Amino acid sequence: MSSTTGQVICCKAAVAWEAGKPLVIEEVEVAPPQAMEVRLKILFTSLCHTDVYFWEAKGQTPLFPRIFGHEAGGIVESVGEGVTDLKPGDHVLPVFTGECKECRHCKSEESNMCDLLRINTDRGVMLNDGKSRFSIRGQPIYHFVGTSTFSEYTVVHVGCVAKINPAAPLDKVCVLSCGISTGLGATLNVAKPKKGSSVAIFGLGAVGLAAAEGARIAGASRIIGVDLNSNRFDEAKKFGVTEFVNPKDHNKPVQEVIAEMTNGGVDRSVECTGSVNAMISAFECVHDGWGVAVLVGVPNKDDSFKTHPMNVLNERTLKGTFFGNYKPRSDLPSVVEKYMNKELELEKFITHEVPFSGNQQGFRVHA
């Protein structure tokens, strides 16, 4: 048993006091975990665009002061009442969405959208009692998506913690807590391209590159990257992308360009931008009869997806996915094993490493 079990821990955390203002390294108090909660020692954390988006409070109701961060790797420090499948010392990945294992979604083989622990960006407190586990001199500090990994210690619901192989390097596998798994799973679990097939990836940011990595692992023979930034193609080659299309280079819709390149359309497409126009193009560029398009990006709330009904009647399939259809507790350990078995390459996703005190630098790099 840890010597700090049941005690308040004082540690460093990067606190966002106001929207868009620099994070401040503060001494925070982290309360012990309550029932069905786990307190983690965070060893490595990575930065996701979601952190930046909500830090800037774009189109959102500000909830500050707050501790951001949701991609991380750490060790269990202590567990609360009722936690039976984790113990101090376990190596884990905290995840922004959860798996209670009791609701209809968790019991379904087709869904990973847990009723209890589905992502909630507006809730800055724990489910157990509606209170925060963070404070500074008595002032509560809000959580972020139930993880708050920009802190040396954090408290997370047990359903949002995946126990992994202790031999896995946490500085590498921590990136699997969000975007990389989302893109990878969108291809492997939802699009499911066959060996030798053609795949179009819309958007070559981190999620899109992870989708391309999934196509590479699946054995796709043609992986067509679509992006408005032609400078991304050289980097995308490392992830298996074989061809590149910039819609700005053509005077016709990009779906028509891809159809001409592939004799009628690609077998699979994965959209990773959040642009509704890219979503429509991704759907309309797949081959009739068997083509499958998967939407990953999150659109603006007022966007409307429009396509001619014949595109559906001609047996094109449109799917959506959340976190790559991975159940955090059940499936993430196997994704880690793909890395350990050298099937999945994670090092090429990591572009910068900064000390915890340089957290704000990470925000500048990402922006």
Tab-separated table of C-alpha atoms in Angstrom, residues 84-331:
chain	number	residue	atom	x	y	z
A	84	THR	CA	-11.169	-4.563	-7.778
A	85	ASP	CA	-9.415	-4.777	-11.153
A	86	LEU	CA	-6.662	-2.242	-10.447
A	87	LYS	CA	-4.063	-1.999	-7.695
A	88	PRO	CA	-1.250	0.397	-6.772
A	89	GLY	CA	1.672	0.037	-9.157
A	90	ASP	CA	-0.354	-0.967	-12.215
A	91	HIS	CA	0.642	0.767	-15.446
A	92	VAL	CA	-2.330	2.453	-17.064
A	93	LEU	CA	-3.653	4.806	-19.722
A	94	PRO	CA	-6.399	7.209	-18.583
A	95	VAL	CA	-9.002	7.804	-21.304
A	96	PHE	CA	-11.460	10.655	-21.924
A	97	THR	CA	-14.299	8.194	-22.462
A	98	GLY	CA	-15.097	5.137	-20.417
A	99	GLU	CA	-16.421	1.619	-20.151
A	100	CYS	CA	-18.611	0.865	-17.161
A	101	LYS	CA	-19.166	-2.716	-18.424
A	102	GLU	CA	-22.766	-2.621	-17.202
A	103	CYS	CA	-24.802	-0.470	-19.635
A	104	ARG	CA	-26.322	-1.631	-22.915
A	105	HIS	CA	-23.552	-0.011	-24.940
A	106	CYS	CA	-20.791	-1.672	-22.939
A	107	LYS	CA	-22.476	-5.064	-23.220
A	108	SER	CA	-22.932	-4.624	-26.963
A	109	GLU	CA	-20.246	-5.977	-29.275
A	110	GLU	CA	-21.033	-3.163	-31.711
A	111	SER	CA	-20.765	-0.042	-29.531
A	112	ASN	CA	-18.217	1.672	-27.319
A	113	MET	CA	-20.417	4.636	-26.304
A	114	CYS	CA	-20.846	3.985	-22.583
A	115	ASP	CA	-24.016	5.531	-21.134
A	116	LEU	CA	-22.345	6.370	-17.823
A	117	LEU	CA	-18.897	7.515	-18.904
A	118	ARG	CA	-19.319	8.919	-22.402
A	119	ILE	CA	-17.226	12.060	-22.951
A	120	ASN	CA	-18.675	15.153	-21.322
A	121	THR	CA	-16.732	18.386	-21.852
A	122	ASP	CA	-19.114	20.450	-19.714
A	123	ARG	CA	-18.709	18.426	-16.521
A	124	GLY	CA	-15.761	19.584	-14.452
A	125	VAL	CA	-16.438	17.407	-11.398
A	126	MET	CA	-16.486	13.735	-10.435
A	127	LEU	CA	-19.596	11.625	-10.890
A	128	ASN	CA	-19.537	10.221	-7.365
A	129	ASP	CA	-20.382	13.409	-5.489
A	130	GLY	CA	-20.376	16.231	-8.027
A	131	LYS	CA	-17.189	17.716	-6.552
A	132	SER	CA	-13.656	18.267	-7.803
A	133	ARG	CA	-10.676	16.358	-6.422
A	134	PHE	CA	-8.385	19.331	-7.186
A	135	SER	CA	-8.058	22.483	-5.114
A	136	ILE	CA	-5.685	25.371	-4.447
A	137	ARG	CA	-5.909	26.829	-0.954
A	138	GLY	CA	-9.510	25.689	-0.708
A	139	GLN	CA	-10.586	26.841	-4.179
A	140	PRO	CA	-11.873	23.989	-6.361
A	141	ILE	CA	-10.163	23.518	-9.732
A	142	TYR	CA	-12.297	21.899	-12.432
A	143	HIS	CA	-11.484	18.592	-14.112
A	144	PHE	CA	-11.410	18.173	-17.900
A	145	VAL	CA	-13.154	15.188	-19.572
A	146	GLY	CA	-12.608	13.200	-16.396
A	147	THR	CA	-8.832	12.918	-16.807
A	148	SER	CA	-6.911	16.216	-16.218
A	149	THR	CA	-3.494	14.792	-16.994
A	150	PHE	CA	-1.616	18.112	-16.923
A	151	SER	CA	-1.060	17.339	-13.257
A	152	GLU	CA	1.503	15.134	-11.549
A	153	TYR	CA	-1.394	13.334	-9.854
A	154	THR	CA	-5.018	13.059	-10.945
A	155	VAL	CA	-8.184	11.216	-9.948
A	156	VAL	CA	-10.144	9.295	-12.589
A	157	HIS	CA	-13.208	7.055	-12.607
A	158	VAL	CA	-12.074	3.424	-12.759
A	159	GLY	CA	-14.071	2.944	-15.970
A	160	CYS	CA	-11.799	5.449	-17.719
A	161	VAL	CA	-8.555	3.622	-16.928
A	162	ALA	CA	-7.024	0.928	-19.151
A	163	LYS	CA	-4.526	-1.407	-17.499
A	164	ILE	CA	-1.648	-2.169	-19.885
A	165	ASN	CA	1.508	-4.234	-20.217
A	166	PRO	CA	3.995	-2.865	-17.625
A	167	ALA	CA	6.812	-3.390	-20.133
A	168	ALA	CA	5.294	-0.863	-22.555
A	169	PRO	CA	7.169	2.478	-22.543
A	170	LEU	CA	4.693	5.017	-21.195
A	171	ASP	CA	6.424	7.881	-23.006
A	172	LYS	CA	5.374	6.255	-26.296
A	173	VAL	CA	2.048	4.534	-25.626
A	174	CYS	CA	0.607	7.595	-23.860
A	175	VAL	CA	-0.369	8.915	-27.313
A	176	LEU	CA	-2.897	6.074	-27.609
A	177	SER	CA	-5.324	7.693	-25.157
A	178	CYS	CA	-7.123	9.692	-27.859
A	179	GLY	CA	-6.305	10.723	-31.429
A	180	ILE	CA	-4.004	7.933	-32.579
A	181	SER	CA	-6.402	5.208	-31.441
A	182	THR	CA	-9.291	7.145	-32.984
A	183	GLY	CA	-7.730	7.222	-36.449
A	184	LEU	CA	-6.265	3.735	-36.236
A	185	GLY	CA	-9.539	2.191	-35.118
A	186	ALA	CA	-11.556	4.116	-37.704
A	187	THR	CA	-9.652	2.201	-40.372
A	188	LEU	CA	-9.074	-1.188	-38.726
A	189	ASN	CA	-12.364	-1.538	-36.815
A	190	VAL	CA	-14.860	0.373	-38.947
A	191	ALA	CA	-13.657	0.795	-42.538
A	192	LYS	CA	-11.966	-2.642	-42.467
A	193	PRO	CA	-10.082	-2.429	-45.776
A	194	LYS	CA	-9.027	-5.710	-47.314
A	195	LYS	CA	-5.456	-6.500	-48.279
A	196	GLY	CA	-4.687	-4.963	-51.648
A	197	SER	CA	-7.566	-2.478	-51.471
A	198	SER	CA	-7.539	1.297	-52.055
A	199	VAL	CA	-8.129	3.786	-49.246
A	200	ALA	CA	-8.501	7.576	-49.298
A	201	ILE	CA	-7.652	9.534	-46.154
A	202	PHE	CA	-9.109	13.042	-45.885
A	203	GLY	CA	-6.976	15.230	-43.621
A	204	LEU	CA	-3.361	14.401	-42.802
A	205	GLY	CA	-3.127	15.674	-39.256
A	206	ALA	CA	-2.366	13.235	-36.428
A	207	VAL	CA	-5.726	11.451	-36.636
A	208	GLY	CA	-5.549	11.153	-40.422
A	209	LEU	CA	-1.994	9.830	-40.275
A	210	ALA	CA	-3.164	7.262	-37.729
A	211	ALA	CA	-5.933	6.265	-40.148
A	212	ALA	CA	-3.283	5.881	-42.860
A	213	GLU	CA	-1.200	3.788	-40.474
A	214	GLY	CA	-4.238	1.556	-40.043
A	215	ALA	CA	-4.552	1.190	-43.809
A	216	ARG	CA	-0.861	0.302	-44.004
A	217	ILE	CA	-1.254	-2.339	-41.302
A	218	ALA	CA	-4.315	-3.751	-43.125
A	219	GLY	CA	-2.255	-4.148	-46.296
A	220	ALA	CA	-3.929	-1.565	-48.534
A	221	SER	CA	-2.075	-1.233	-51.845
A	222	ARG	CA	-3.083	2.370	-52.531
A	223	ILE	CA	-3.428	4.953	-49.769
A	224	ILE	CA	-4.433	8.322	-51.174
A	225	GLY	CA	-3.902	11.293	-48.879
A	226	VAL	CA	-6.179	14.299	-49.374
A	227	ASP	CA	-5.196	17.610	-47.790
A	228	LEU	CA	-5.183	21.324	-48.572
A	229	ASN	CA	-1.538	21.532	-47.471
A	230	SER	CA	0.777	19.912	-50.023
A	231	ASN	CA	3.699	20.178	-47.600
A	232	ARG	CA	2.211	17.308	-45.601
A	233	PHE	CA	2.760	14.671	-48.259
A	234	ASP	CA	6.418	13.906	-47.538
A	235	GLU	CA	5.635	13.280	-43.870
A	236	ALA	CA	2.577	11.225	-44.807
A	237	LYS	CA	4.731	8.798	-46.802
A	238	LYS	CA	6.137	7.526	-43.481
A	239	PHE	CA	2.623	6.338	-42.617
A	240	GLY	CA	2.050	4.461	-45.854
A	241	VAL	CA	0.451	7.180	-48.000
A	242	THR	CA	1.290	6.388	-51.628
A	243	GLU	CA	-0.402	9.270	-53.476
A	244	PHE	CA	-1.459	12.798	-52.647
A	245	VAL	CA	-4.318	14.994	-53.838
A	246	ASN	CA	-4.713	18.665	-53.018
A	247	PRO	CA	-8.272	19.747	-53.909
A	248	LYS	CA	-6.982	23.257	-54.616
A	249	ASP	CA	-4.967	21.894	-57.554
A	250	HIS	CA	-8.088	20.829	-59.457
A	251	ASN	CA	-11.032	22.594	-61.083
A	252	LYS	CA	-13.459	19.794	-60.300
A	253	PRO	CA	-14.715	18.216	-57.046
A	254	VAL	CA	-12.048	16.082	-55.408
A	255	GLN	CA	-14.386	13.077	-55.362
A	256	GLU	CA	-14.408	13.177	-59.164
A	257	VAL	CA	-10.619	13.399	-59.241
A	258	ILE	CA	-10.330	10.328	-56.999
A	259	ALA	CA	-12.927	8.409	-59.027
A	260	GLU	CA	-10.875	9.022	-62.179
A	261	MET	CA	-7.673	7.932	-60.421
A	262	THR	CA	-9.212	4.677	-59.196
A	263	ASN	CA	-11.509	3.552	-62.025
A	264	GLY	CA	-14.733	4.478	-60.283
A	265	GLY	CA	-13.761	5.167	-56.683
A	266	VAL	CA	-11.763	3.874	-53.735
A	267	ASP	CA	-12.795	0.835	-51.732
A	268	ARG	CA	-12.690	2.721	-48.434
A	269	SER	CA	-12.338	6.323	-47.268
A	270	VAL	CA	-11.772	7.847	-43.840
A	271	GLU	CA	-12.562	11.516	-43.186
A	272	CYS	CA	-10.536	13.167	-40.402
A	273	THR	CA	-11.081	16.921	-40.803
A	274	GLY	CA	-14.491	17.857	-39.407
A	275	SER	CA	-15.262	19.783	-42.620
A	276	VAL	CA	-18.713	18.871	-43.878
A	277	ASN	CA	-17.521	19.354	-47.463
A	278	ALA	CA	-14.714	16.855	-46.866
A	279	MET	CA	-17.273	14.462	-45.372
A	280	ILE	CA	-19.429	14.666	-48.500
A	281	SER	CA	-16.392	14.194	-50.742
A	282	ALA	CA	-15.218	11.211	-48.682
A	283	PHE	CA	-18.591	9.536	-49.110
A	284	GLU	CA	-19.002	10.309	-52.781
A	285	CYS	CA	-15.476	9.150	-53.682
A	286	VAL	CA	-16.011	5.518	-52.659
A	287	HIS	CA	-16.902	2.940	-55.315
A	288	ASP	CA	-20.530	2.013	-55.813
A	289	GLY	CA	-21.493	-1.522	-54.887
A	290	TRP	CA	-19.039	-1.972	-52.021
A	291	GLY	CA	-17.453	1.335	-51.032
A	292	VAL	CA	-17.447	2.309	-47.345
A	293	ALA	CA	-16.820	5.822	-46.026
A	294	VAL	CA	-16.109	6.477	-42.346
A	295	LEU	CA	-16.558	9.883	-40.719
A	296	VAL	CA	-14.229	10.730	-37.825
A	297	GLY	CA	-14.021	14.529	-37.717
A	298	VAL	CA	-16.477	16.510	-35.593
A	299	PRO	CA	-18.471	19.045	-37.681
A	300	ASN	CA	-19.811	22.410	-36.614
A	301	LYS	CA	-23.169	22.117	-34.871
A	302	ASP	CA	-25.024	23.898	-37.695
A	303	ASP	CA	-23.503	21.865	-40.547
A	304	SER	CA	-25.732	19.740	-42.742
A	305	PHE	CA	-24.588	16.677	-44.689
A	306	LYS	CA	-26.152	16.602	-48.160
A	307	THR	CA	-25.768	14.037	-50.923
A	308	HIS	CA	-28.030	12.617	-53.603
A	309	PRO	CA	-30.013	9.581	-52.405
A	310	MET	CA	-28.761	7.590	-55.402
A	311	ASN	CA	-25.309	7.576	-53.827
A	312	VAL	CA	-26.810	5.461	-51.058
A	313	LEU	CA	-29.114	3.402	-53.271
A	314	ASN	CA	-26.096	2.437	-55.382
A	315	GLU	CA	-24.765	0.577	-52.358
A	316	ARG	CA	-22.247	2.981	-50.920
A	317	THR	CA	-22.087	2.760	-47.126
A	318	LEU	CA	-21.619	5.687	-44.754
A	319	LYS	CA	-20.471	5.067	-41.181
A	320	GLY	CA	-19.406	7.141	-38.222
A	321	THR	CA	-17.075	6.273	-35.373
A	322	PHE	CA	-16.217	7.408	-31.878
A	323	PHE	CA	-12.714	6.707	-30.525
A	324	GLY	CA	-12.170	4.237	-33.356
A	325	ASN	CA	-14.828	1.928	-31.897
A	326	TYR	CA	-12.375	0.874	-29.169
A	327	LYS	CA	-13.722	0.053	-25.719
A	328	PRO	CA	-11.079	1.663	-23.467
A	329	ARG	CA	-10.661	-1.014	-20.807
A	330	SER	CA	-11.225	-4.034	-23.031
A	331	ASP	CA	-9.465	-2.999	-26.243
